[in-house]
Coordinates of N, CA, C and O in Angstrom, one line a residue:
M262 N 161.8 -77.2 210.7 CA 161.8 -76.9 209.3 C 160.4 -77.4 208.8 O 159.9 -78.4 209.1
A263 N 159.8 -76.5 208.0 CA 158.5 -76.8 207.4 C 158.6 -78.0 206.5 O 159.5 -78.2 205.7
S264 N 157.5 -78.8 206.5 CA 157.5 -80.0 205.7 C 156.8 -79.7 204.4 O 155.9 -78.9 204.3
N265 N 157.3 -80.2 203.3 CA 156.8 -80.0 202.0 C 156.0 -81.3 201.6 O 156.5 -82.4 201.7
S266 N 154.8 -81.1 201.2 CA 153.9 -82.3 200.9 C 154.4 -83.2 199.8 O 154.1 -84.3 199.8
S267 N 155.3 -82.6 199.0 CA 155.8 -83.5 197.9 C 157.1 -84.1 198.2 O 157.7 -84.8 197.4
E268 N 157.6 -83.9 199.4 CA 158.9 -84.5 199.8 C 158.7 -86.0 200.0 O 157.6 -86.4 200.2
F269 N 159.8 -86.7 199.9 CA 159.7 -88.1 200.0 C 159.6 -88.5 201.5 O 160.2 -87.9 202.4
S270 N 158.8 -89.5 201.8 CA 158.6 -89.9 203.2 C 159.2 -91.2 203.4 O 159.2 -92.0 202.4
E271 N 159.6 -91.5 204.6 CA 160.2 -92.8 204.9 C 159.1 -93.9 204.8 O 159.4 -95.0 204.5
S272 N 157.8 -93.5 205.0 CA 156.8 -94.5 205.0 C 156.3 -94.9 203.5 O 155.7 -95.9 203.3
N273 N 156.7 -94.0 202.6 CA 156.3 -94.3 201.2 C 157.5 -94.1 200.3 O 157.5 -93.1 199.6
P274 N 158.4 -95.0 200.3 CA 159.6 -94.8 199.4 C 159.3 -94.9 198.0 O 160.1 -94.5 197.2
S275 N 158.1 -95.4 197.5 CA 157.9 -95.4 196.1 C 157.3 -94.1 195.6 O 157.1 -94.0 194.4
S276 N 157.1 -93.1 196.4 CA 156.6 -91.9 195.9 C 157.7 -91.2 195.0 O 158.8 -91.4 195.2
S277 N 157.2 -90.5 194.0 CA 158.1 -89.9 193.1 C 157.6 -88.6 192.6 O 156.4 -88.3 192.7
L278 N 158.5 -87.9 191.9 CA 158.1 -86.6 191.3 C 157.0 -86.9 190.2 O 156.2 -86.1 189.9
A279 N 157.1 -88.1 189.6 CA 156.2 -88.4 188.5 C 154.8 -88.6 189.1 O 153.8 -88.4 188.3
D280 N 154.6 -88.9 190.3 CA 153.3 -89.1 191.0 C 152.7 -87.8 191.4 O 151.5 -87.8 191.8
T281 N 153.4 -86.7 191.5 CA 152.9 -85.5 192.0 C 152.2 -84.7 190.8 O 152.6 -84.8 189.7
P282 N 151.1 -84.0 191.2 CA 150.4 -83.2 190.2 C 151.3 -82.2 189.6 O 152.2 -81.7 190.3
P283 N 151.1 -81.7 188.3 CA 152.0 -80.7 187.7 C 152.0 -79.4 188.5 O 153.0 -78.7 188.4
S284 N 151.0 -79.1 189.3 CA 151.0 -77.8 190.0 C 151.7 -77.9 191.3 O 151.9 -76.9 192.0
A285 N 152.0 -79.1 191.8 CA 152.7 -79.3 193.1 C 154.1 -78.8 193.0 O 154.8 -79.0 191.9
P286 N 154.6 -78.2 194.0 CA 156.0 -77.7 194.0 C 157.0 -78.9 194.0 O 156.7 -80.0 194.6
L287 N 158.2 -78.7 193.4 CA 159.2 -79.7 193.5 C 159.8 -79.9 194.9 O 159.7 -78.9 195.7
P288 N 160.3 -81.0 195.2 CA 160.9 -81.2 196.5 C 162.0 -80.2 196.7 O 162.7 -79.7 195.8
I289 N 162.2 -79.8 198.0 CA 163.2 -78.8 198.3 C 164.6 -79.3 198.1 O 165.0 -80.4 198.6
V290 N 165.4 -78.5 197.5 CA 166.9 -78.8 197.3 C 167.6 -78.3 198.6 O 167.4 -77.2 199.1
P291 N 168.4 -79.2 199.2 CA 169.1 -78.8 200.4 C 170.0 -77.7 200.1 O 170.6 -77.6 199.0
G292 N 170.2 -76.8 201.1 CA 171.2 -75.7 200.9 C 172.6 -76.1 200.7 O 173.0 -77.2 201.1
L293 N 173.4 -75.3 200.1 CA 174.8 -75.6 199.9 C 175.6 -75.9 201.1 O 176.3 -76.9 201.2
W294 N 175.3 -75.1 202.2 CA 176.1 -75.4 203.5 C 175.7 -76.7 204.0 O 176.6 -77.4 204.6
R295 N 174.4 -77.1 204.0 CA 174.0 -78.4 204.5 C 174.6 -79.5 203.7 O 175.1 -80.5 204.2
R296 N 174.6 -79.4 202.3 CA 175.2 -80.4 201.5 C 176.7 -80.5 201.7 O 177.3 -81.6 201.7
M297 N 177.4 -79.4 201.9 CA 178.8 -79.5 202.2 C 179.1 -80.0 203.6 O 180.1 -80.8 203.8
A298 N 178.3 -79.8 204.6 CA 178.4 -80.4 205.9 C 178.3 -81.9 205.8 O 179.0 -82.7 206.4
C299 N 177.3 -82.3 205.0 CA 177.1 -83.7 204.8 C 178.3 -84.3 204.1 O 178.7 -85.4 204.4
W300 N 178.9 -83.6 203.1 CA 180.0 -84.0 202.4 C 181.2 -84.2 203.3 O 181.9 -85.2 203.2
L301 N 181.4 -83.3 204.2 CA 182.5 -83.4 205.2 C 182.3 -84.6 206.2 O 183.2 -85.3 206.5
Y302 N 181.1 -84.7 206.6 CA 180.7 -85.9 207.5 C 181.0 -87.2 206.8 O 181.5 -88.1 207.3
E303 N 180.6 -87.2 205.5 CA 180.8 -88.4 204.7 C 182.3 -88.8 204.6 O 182.7 -89.9 204.7
G304 N 183.1 -87.7 204.5 CA 184.6 -87.9 204.5 C 185.1 -88.5 205.8 O 186.0 -89.4 205.8
M305 N 184.5 -88.1 206.9 CA 184.9 -88.7 208.2 C 184.5 -90.2 208.3 O 185.3 -91.0 208.8
L306 N 183.3 -90.5 207.8 CA 182.9 -91.9 207.8 C 183.7 -92.7 206.9 O 184.0 -93.9 207.2
L307 N 184.2 -92.1 205.8 CA 185.0 -92.9 204.9 C 186.4 -93.3 205.5 O 187.1 -94.2 205.0
F308 N 186.8 -92.6 206.5 CA 188.1 -93.0 207.2 C 188.0 -94.4 207.7 O 188.9 -95.2 207.6
A309 N 186.8 -94.7 208.2 CA 186.6 -96.1 208.7 C 186.6 -97.1 207.5 O 187.2 -98.2 207.6
V310 N 186.0 -96.7 206.4 CA 186.0 -97.6 205.3 C 187.4 -97.8 204.7 O 187.8 -98.9 204.4
V311 N 188.2 -96.7 204.7 CA 189.6 -96.8 204.2 C 190.4 -97.6 205.1 O 191.2 -98.5 204.7
F312 N 190.2 -97.4 206.4 CA 191.0 -98.2 207.4 C 190.8 -99.7 207.3 O 191.7 -100.5 207.2
V313 N 189.5 -100.1 207.2 CA 189.2 -101.5 207.2 C 189.7 -102.1 205.8 O 190.3 -103.2 205.8
A314 N 189.4 -101.4 204.7 CA 189.8 -101.9 203.4 C 191.3 -101.9 203.3 O 191.8 -102.9 202.7
G315 N 191.9 -100.9 203.7 CA 193.4 -100.9 203.7 C 194.0 -101.9 204.5 O 195.0 -102.6 204.1
W316 N 193.5 -102.2 205.7 CA 194.0 -103.2 206.6 C 193.8 -104.6 205.9 O 194.7 -105.4 205.9
L317 N 192.6 -104.8 205.4 CA 192.3 -106.1 204.7 C 193.3 -106.3 203.5 O 193.9 -107.4 203.4
F318 N 193.5 -105.3 202.7 CA 194.4 -105.4 201.5 C 195.8 -105.7 201.9 O 196.5 -106.5 201.4
S319 N 196.3 -104.8 202.9 CA 197.7 -105.0 203.3 C 197.9 -106.3 204.1 O 199.0 -106.8 204.0
T320 N 197.0 -106.7 204.8 CA 197.1 -108.0 205.5 C 197.2 -109.2 204.6 O 198.1 -110.0 204.6
L321 N 196.2 -109.2 203.7 CA 196.1 -110.3 202.7 C 197.3 -110.3 201.7 O 197.8 -111.3 201.3
G322 N 197.7 -109.1 201.4 CA 198.8 -108.9 200.4 C 200.2 -108.9 201.1 O 201.2 -108.7 200.5
Q323 N 200.2 -109.0 202.4 CA 201.4 -108.9 203.2 C 202.3 -107.7 202.9 O 203.5 -107.8 202.7
M324 N 201.7 -106.6 202.8 CA 202.4 -105.3 202.6 C 203.1 -104.9 203.9 O 202.4 -104.9 204.9
R325 N 204.3 -104.5 203.8 CA 205.1 -104.2 205.0 C 205.2 -102.7 205.2 O 205.4 -102.3 206.3
D326 N 205.1 -101.9 204.2 CA 205.2 -100.4 204.4 C 204.4 -99.7 203.3 O 204.0 -100.3 202.3
A327 N 204.2 -98.4 203.5 CA 203.4 -97.6 202.6 C 204.0 -97.4 201.2 O 203.3 -97.1 200.3
M328 N 205.3 -97.6 201.1 CA 206.0 -97.4 199.8 C 206.1 -98.7 199.1 O 206.9 -98.8 198.1
D329 N 205.4 -99.7 199.5 CA 205.4 -101.0 198.8 C 205.1 -100.7 197.3 O 204.3 -99.9 196.9
S330 N 205.6 -101.5 196.4 CA 205.4 -101.3 195.0 C 204.0 -101.6 194.6 O 203.6 -101.2 193.5
R331 N 203.2 -102.2 195.5 CA 201.8 -102.5 195.2 C 200.8 -101.5 195.7 O 199.6 -101.6 195.6
R332 N 201.4 -100.3 196.1 CA 200.5 -99.2 196.6 C 199.5 -98.8 195.6 O 198.4 -98.3 195.9
H333 N 199.8 -98.9 194.3 CA 198.9 -98.5 193.2 C 197.7 -99.5 193.1 O 196.6 -99.1 192.8
L334 N 198.0 -100.7 193.4 CA 196.9 -101.7 193.5 C 196.0 -101.4 194.7 O 194.8 -101.6 194.6
L335 N 196.6 -101.0 195.8 CA 195.8 -100.6 197.0 C 194.9 -99.4 196.6 O 193.7 -99.4 197.0
Q336 N 195.4 -98.4 195.9 CA 194.6 -97.3 195.5 C 193.5 -97.7 194.6 O 192.3 -97.3 194.7
A337 N 193.8 -98.6 193.6 CA 192.7 -99.1 192.8 C 191.7 -99.9 193.6 O 190.5 -99.8 193.3
F338 N 192.1 -100.7 194.5 CA 191.2 -101.4 195.4 C 190.3 -100.5 196.2 O 189.1 -100.7 196.3
L339 N 190.9 -99.4 196.7 CA 190.1 -98.4 197.5 C 189.1 -97.7 196.6 O 187.9 -97.5 197.0
F340 N 189.5 -97.5 195.3 CA 188.5 -96.9 194.3 C 187.3 -97.8 194.1 O 186.2 -97.3 194.1
V341 N 187.6 -99.1 194.0 CA 186.5 -100.0 193.8 C 185.7 -100.1 195.1 O 184.4 -100.1 195.1
V342 N 186.3 -100.2 196.3 CA 185.6 -100.2 197.6 C 184.7 -99.0 197.7 O 183.5 -99.1 198.1
F343 N 185.2 -97.8 197.4 CA 184.4 -96.6 197.5 C 183.2 -96.7 196.6 O 182.1 -96.3 196.9
G344 N 183.5 -97.2 195.4 CA 182.4 -97.4 194.4 C 181.3 -98.3 194.9 O 180.1 -98.0 194.8
V345 N 181.7 -99.4 195.5 CA 180.7 -100.3 196.0 C 179.9 -99.7 197.2 O 178.7 -99.8 197.2
Y346 N 180.6 -99.0 198.0 CA 180.0 -98.3 199.2 C 178.9 -97.3 198.7 O 177.8 -97.3 199.1
F347 N 179.3 -96.4 197.8 CA 178.4 -95.4 197.3 C 177.3 -95.9 196.5 O 176.1 -95.5 196.7
V348 N 177.6 -96.8 195.6 CA 176.5 -97.4 194.7 C 175.5 -98.1 195.6 O 174.3 -97.9 195.4
W349 N 176.0 -98.9 196.6 CA 175.0 -99.6 197.4 C 174.1 -98.7 198.2 O 172.9 -98.8 198.2
F350 N 174.7 -97.6 198.8 CA 173.9 -96.7 199.6 C 173.0 -95.8 198.7 O 171.9 -95.6 199.1
W351 N 173.5 -95.3 197.6 CA 172.7 -94.4 196.8 C 171.6 -95.2 196.2 O 170.5 -94.5 196.0
T352 N 171.7 -96.4 195.8 CA 170.5 -97.2 195.3 C 169.5 -97.4 196.4 O 168.3 -97.6 196.1
R353 N 169.8 -97.2 197.6 CA 168.9 -97.2 198.7 C 168.4 -95.8 199.1 O 167.6 -95.7 200.1
G354 N 168.9 -94.8 198.5 CA 168.4 -93.4 198.7 C 169.3 -92.5 199.5 O 169.3 -91.3 199.3
Q355 N 170.1 -93.1 200.4 CA 170.9 -92.3 201.3 C 172.1 -93.0 201.8 O 172.0 -94.2 202.1
T356 N 173.2 -92.3 202.0 CA 174.4 -92.8 202.8 C 174.1 -92.5 204.2 O 173.1 -91.8 204.6
L357 N 175.0 -93.0 205.1 CA 174.8 -92.7 206.5 C 174.8 -91.2 206.8 O 174.0 -90.6 207.6
A358 N 175.7 -90.5 206.1 CA 175.8 -89.0 206.3 C 174.6 -88.3 205.8 O 174.1 -87.4 206.4
M359 N 174.1 -88.8 204.7 CA 172.9 -88.2 204.1 C 171.7 -88.4 205.0 O 170.8 -87.5 205.1
K360 N 171.6 -89.5 205.7 CA 170.5 -89.7 206.7 C 170.6 -88.7 207.8 O 169.6 -88.2 208.3
T361 N 171.8 -88.5 208.3 CA 172.0 -87.6 209.4 C 171.6 -86.1 209.0 O 171.0 -85.4 209.8
W362 N 171.9 -85.7 207.8 CA 171.6 -84.4 207.3 C 170.3 -84.3 206.6 O 170.0 -83.2 206.0
N363 N 169.5 -85.4 206.6 CA 168.1 -85.4 206.0 C 168.2 -85.0 204.5 O 167.5 -84.1 204.0
I364 N 169.1 -85.7 203.8 CA 169.3 -85.5 202.3 C 169.0 -86.8 201.7 O 169.5 -87.8 202.2
R365 N 168.3 -86.8 200.6 CA 168.1 -88.0 199.8 C 168.5 -87.8 198.4 O 168.5 -86.7 197.9
I366 N 168.9 -88.9 197.7 CA 169.3 -88.8 196.3 C 168.3 -89.6 195.5 O 167.9 -90.7 195.9
V367 N 167.8 -89.0 194.4 CA 166.8 -89.6 193.5 C 167.3 -89.3 192.1 O 168.2 -88.4 191.8
D368 N 166.6 -89.9 191.1 CA 166.9 -89.6 189.7 C 166.1 -88.3 189.3 O 165.4 -87.8 190.2
A369 N 166.3 -87.9 188.1 CA 165.6 -86.6 187.7 C 164.1 -86.7 187.8 O 163.5 -85.6 187.9
Q370 N 163.5 -87.9 187.7 CA 162.1 -88.0 187.9 C 161.6 -88.3 189.3 O 160.4 -88.5 189.5
G371 N 162.5 -88.3 190.2 CA 162.2 -88.5 191.6 C 162.2 -90.0 192.1 O 161.7 -90.3 193.2
R372 N 162.6 -90.9 191.2 CA 162.6 -92.3 191.6 C 164.0 -92.7 192.2 O 165.0 -92.0 192.0
P373 N 164.0 -93.8 192.9 CA 165.3 -94.3 193.4 C 166.3 -94.6 192.3 O 165.9 -94.9 191.2
L374 N 167.6 -94.4 192.6 CA 168.6 -94.6 191.6 C 168.7 -96.1 191.2 O 168.7 -97.0 192.1
T375 N 169.0 -96.4 189.9 CA 169.4 -97.7 189.5 C 170.9 -97.8 189.8 O 171.6 -96.8 190.0
Q376 N 171.4 -99.0 189.8 CA 172.8 -99.2 190.0 C 173.7 -98.5 188.9 O 174.7 -98.0 189.2
G377 N 173.2 -98.6 187.7 CA 173.9 -97.9 186.6 C 174.0 -96.4 186.8 O 175.1 -95.8 186.6
R378 N 172.9 -95.8 187.2 CA 172.9 -94.3 187.4 C 173.8 -94.0 188.6 O 174.5 -93.0 188.6
A379 N 173.7 -94.8 189.7 CA 174.5 -94.6 190.9 C 176.0 -94.7 190.5 O 176.8 -93.9 191.0
L380 N 176.4 -95.7 189.7 CA 177.7 -95.8 189.2 C 178.2 -94.7 188.4 O 179.3 -94.2 188.6
A381 N 177.3 -94.2 187.5 CA 177.7 -93.0 186.7 C 177.9 -91.8 187.6 O 178.8 -91.0 187.4
R382 N 177.1 -91.6 188.7 CA 177.2 -90.5 189.6 C 178.6 -90.7 190.4 O 179.3 -89.7 190.6
Y383 N 178.9 -91.9 190.7 CA 180.2 -92.1 191.4 C 181.3 -91.7 190.6 O 182.2 -91.0 191.0
L384 N 181.3 -92.1 189.3 CA 182.5 -91.8 188.4 C 182.5 -90.3 188.2 O 183.6 -89.7 188.2
L385 N 181.4 -89.7 188.0 CA 181.3 -88.2 187.7 C 181.7 -87.4 189.0 O 182.2 -86.3 188.9
S386 N 181.4 -88.0 190.2 CA 181.7 -87.3 191.4 C 183.2 -87.1 191.6 O 183.6 -86.3 192.4
W387 N 184.0 -87.8 190.9 CA 185.5 -87.7 191.0 C 185.9 -86.3 190.5 O 187.1 -85.9 190.7
I388 N 185.0 -85.6 189.8 CA 185.4 -84.2 189.4 C 185.7 -83.4 190.6 O 186.4 -82.4 190.5
W389 N 185.3 -83.7 191.8 CA 185.6 -83.0 193.0 C 187.1 -83.1 193.3 O 187.6 -82.2 193.9
F390 N 187.8 -84.1 192.8 CA 189.2 -84.3 193.1 C 190.2 -84.4 191.9 O 191.3 -84.1 192.1
L391 N 189.7 -84.9 190.8 CA 190.6 -85.2 189.7 C 191.4 -84.0 189.1 O 192.6 -84.1 188.9
P392 N 190.7 -82.9 188.9 CA 191.4 -81.7 188.3 C 192.6 -81.3 189.2 O 193.7 -81.2 188.7
P393 N 192.4 -81.1 190.5 CA 193.6 -80.7 191.3 C 194.6 -81.8 191.4 O 195.8 -81.5 191.4
L394 N 194.2 -83.1 191.5 CA 195.2 -84.2 191.6 C 196.0 -84.3 190.3 O 197.2 -84.6 190.3
A395 N 195.4 -84.0 189.1 CA 196.1 -84.0 187.9 C 197.1 -82.9 187.8 O 198.1 -83.0 187.1
A396 N 196.8 -81.8 188.5 CA 197.8 -80.6 188.4 C 198.9 -80.8 189.4 O 200.0 -80.2 189.3
I397 N 198.7 -81.6 190.4 CA 199.8 -81.7 191.5 C 201.0 -82.4 191.0 O 202.1 -82.0 191.2
A398 N 200.9 -83.6 190.3 CA 202.0 -84.4 189.9 C 203.0 -83.7 188.9 O 204.2 -83.6 189.2
P399 N 202.5 -83.1 187.8 CA 203.4 -82.5 186.9 C 204.1 -81.3 187.4 O 205.3 -81.0 187.0
F400 N 203.5 -80.5 188.3 CA 204.1 -79.3 188.9 C 204.9 -79.6 190.1 O 205.4 -78.7 190.7
K401 N 204.8 -80.8 190.6 CA 205.6 -81.2 191.9 C 205.3 -80.2 193.0 O 206.2 -79.7 193.6
L402 N 204.0 -80.0 193.3 CA 203.6 -79.1 194.3 C 203.9 -79.7 195.7 O 203.8 -80.9 195.9
S403 N 204.2 -78.8 196.7 CA 204.4 -79.2 198.0 C 203.1 -79.6 198.7 O 202.0 -79.4 198.1
G404 N 203.1 -80.2 199.9 CA 201.9 -80.6 200.6 C 201.0 -79.4 200.8 O 199.8 -79.5 200.7
G405 N 201.5 -78.3 201.3 CA 200.7 -77.1 201.5 C 200.1 -76.6 200.3 O 198.9 -76.2 200.2
E406 N 200.8 -76.5 199.2 CA 200.3 -76.0 197.9 C 199.2 -77.0 197.4 O 198.2 -76.5 196.9
S407 N 199.4 -78.3 197.6 CA 198.5 -79.3 197.1 C 197.2 -79.1 197.9 O 196.1 -79.2 197.3
T408 N 197.3 -78.9 199.2 CA 196.1 -78.7 200.0 C 195.3 -77.5 199.6 O 194.1 -77.6 199.5
V409 N 196.0 -76.4 199.4 CA 195.3 -75.2 198.9 C 194.6 -75.4 197.6 O 193.5 -75.0 197.4
L410 N 195.3 -76.1 196.7 CA 194.7 -76.3 195.4 C 193.5 -77.2 195.5 O 192.5 -76.9 194.9
I411 N 193.6 -78.3 196.3 CA 192.4 -79.2 196.4 C 191.2 -78.5 197.1 O 190.1 -78.5 196.5
F412 N 191.5 -77.8 198.2 CA 190.4 -77.1 198.9 C 189.8 -76.0 198.0 O 188.6 -75.7 198.0
G413 N 190.7 -75.3 197.3 CA 190.3 -74.2 196.4 C 189.4 -74.8 195.3 O 188.3 -74.2 195.0
W414 N 189.8 -75.9 194.7 CA 188.9 -76.5 193.7 C 187.6 -76.9 194.2 O 186.5 -76.8 193.6
V415 N 187.6 -77.6 195.4 CA 186.4 -78.1 196.0 C 185.4 -76.9 196.2 O 184.2 -77.0 196.0
A416 N 186.0 -75.8 196.7 CA 185.1 -74.6 197.0 C 184.6 -74.0 195.6 O 183.4 -73.7 195.6
V417 N 185.4 -74.0 194.6 CA 184.9 -73.5 193.3 C 183.8 -74.4 192.8 O 182.8 -74.0 192.3
W418 N 184.1 -75.7 192.8 CA 183.1 -76.7 192.3 C 181.8 -76.6 193.0 O 180.7 -76.7 192.4
A419 N 181.9 -76.5 194.4 CA 180.6 -76.3 195.1 C 179.9 -75.1 194.8 O 178.7 -75.1 194.6
L420 N 180.6 -74.0 194.6 CA 179.9 -72.7 194.3 C 179.4 -72.7 192.9 O 178.4 -71.9 192.6
L421 N 179.9 -73.5 192.0 CA 179.3 -73.6 190.6 C 177.9 -74.1 190.6 O 177.2 -73.9 189.7
A422 N 177.5 -74.7 191.7 CA 176.1 -75.2 191.8 C 175.1 -74.0 191.8 O 174.0 -74.2 191.5
R423 N 175.6 -72.8 192.2 CA 174.7 -71.7 192.2 C 174.3 -71.3 190.8 O 173.3 -70.6 190.6
F424 N 175.0 -71.8 189.8 CA 174.7 -71.5 188.4 C 173.8 -72.5 187.7 O 173.4 -72.3 186.6
H425 N 173.5 -73.6 188.4 CA 172.6 -74.6 187.9 C 171.2 -74.1 188.2 O 170.9 -73.6 189.3
P426 N 170.3 -74.3 187.3 CA 168.9 -73.8 187.5 C 168.2 -74.3 188.7 O 167.4 -73.6 189.3
E427 N 168.5 -75.5 189.1 CA 167.9 -76.0 190.4 C 168.9 -76.1 191.5 O 168.6 -76.7 192.5
R428 N 170.0 -75.4 191.4 CA 171.1 -75.4 192.4 C 171.6 -76.7 192.8 O 172.1 -77.0 193.9
Q429 N 171.6 -77.6 191.8 CA 172.2 -79.0 192.0 C 173.7 -78.9 191.6 O 174.1 -78.0 190.9
F430 N 174.5 -79.8 192.1 CA 175.9 -79.9 191.7 C 175.9 -80.4 190.2 O 175.0 -81.2 189.8
W431 N 176.8 -80.0 189.5 CA 176.9 -80.3 188.0 C 177.1 -81.8 187.8 O 176.5 -82.3 186.8
H432 N 177.8 -82.5 188.6 CA 178.0 -83.9 188.4 C 176.6 -84.6 188.6 O 176.4 -85.6 188.0
D433 N 175.7 -84.1 189.4 CA 174.4 -84.6 189.6 C 173.6 -84.4 188.3 O 172.9 -85.3 187.8
A434 N 173.7 -83.2 187.8 CA 172.9 -82.9 186.6 C 173.4 -83.8 185.4 O 172.6 -84.3 184.7
W435 N 174.7 -84.0 185.3 CA 175.2 -84.8 184.2 C 174.8 -86.3 184.4 O 174.7 -87.0 183.5
A436 N 174.8 -86.7 185.7 CA 174.4 -88.1 186.0 C 172.9 -88.4 186.0 O 172.4 -89.5 186.1
G437 N 172.1 -87.3 185.9 CA 170.7 -87.4 185.9 C 170.1 -87.7 187.3 O 169.1 -88.4 187.5
T438 N 170.8 -87.2 188.3 CA 170.4 -87.3 189.7 C 170.2 -86.0 190.3 O 170.5 -85.0 189.8
R439 N 169.5 -86.0 191.5 CA 169.3 -84.8 192.2 C 169.3 -85.1 193.7 O 168.8 -86.1 194.1
L440 N 169.8 -84.1 194.5 CA 169.7 -84.2 196.0 C 168.5 -83.4 196.4 O 168.3 -82.3 196.0
I441 N 167.7 -84.0 197.3 CA 166.5 -83.4 197.8 C 166.5 -83.5 199.3 O 167.2 -84.3 199.9
T442 N 165.7 -82.7 200.0 CA 165.5 -82.7 201.4 C 164.6 -83.9 201.7 O 163.5 -84.0 201.0
S443 N 164.9 -84.7 202.7 CA 164.0 -85.8 203.1 C 163.5 -85.5 204.5 O 164.1 -84.6 205.2
K444 N 162.5 -86.2 204.9 CA 162.0 -86.0 206.2 C 162.9 -86.6 207.2 O 163.6 -87.6 206.9
P445 N 163.1 -86.1 208.4 CA 164.0 -86.7 209.4 C 163.6 -88.2 209.7 O 162.5 -88.6 209.6
M446 N 164.7 -88.9 210.0 CA 164.5 -90.3 210.3 C 163.7 -90.4 211.6 O 163.7 -89.5 212.4
S447 N 163.1 -91.6 211.8 CA 162.4 -91.8 213.1 C 163.4 -91.8 214.2 O 164.5 -92.4 214.1
R448 N 163.1 -91.2 215.3 CA 164.0 -91.1 216.5 C 163.7 -92.2 217.4 O 164.3 -92.3 218.5
R449 N 162.8 -93.2 217.1 CA 162.5 -94.3 218.1 C 163.5 -95.4 218.0 O 164.1 -95.6 217.1

């Protein structure tokens, strides 16, 4: 892949869009397929996070089964754990999946994210799941119907990025963040 001189480099993490001359092109936005592949890979990595956090919560809370009355506390705990995971990685520019797919997250001016902006992005990113989850409970949808609804909404939300002027996801635009292509990590 051709390198763009205004892309962020691993050797100069302080570079930003504000440092580039006005005539320089903006960093390349990763394609939708690459962003979605990164999203799926992130989901696989989160299985390990859920496993460890769930094990820790259930062990310390001495939960004996999945239908324990404290399962809502477990869900709230996982929400917080996910928030810590994403905010920590996003303030450093990339999650593990983003490093694999050479994607970096920056604010609208090209600077690293603050914790507040990363937290705002985390909360807004729940738009990927909250609308279908809100529709599942009142309509008492089956597992198959729920799956179709969730994957259908994810596809629609991803495709809505085509209508953003810079092809960013809308939750990124609202949070004041952007995904850009980064240079590959060192293979040494």
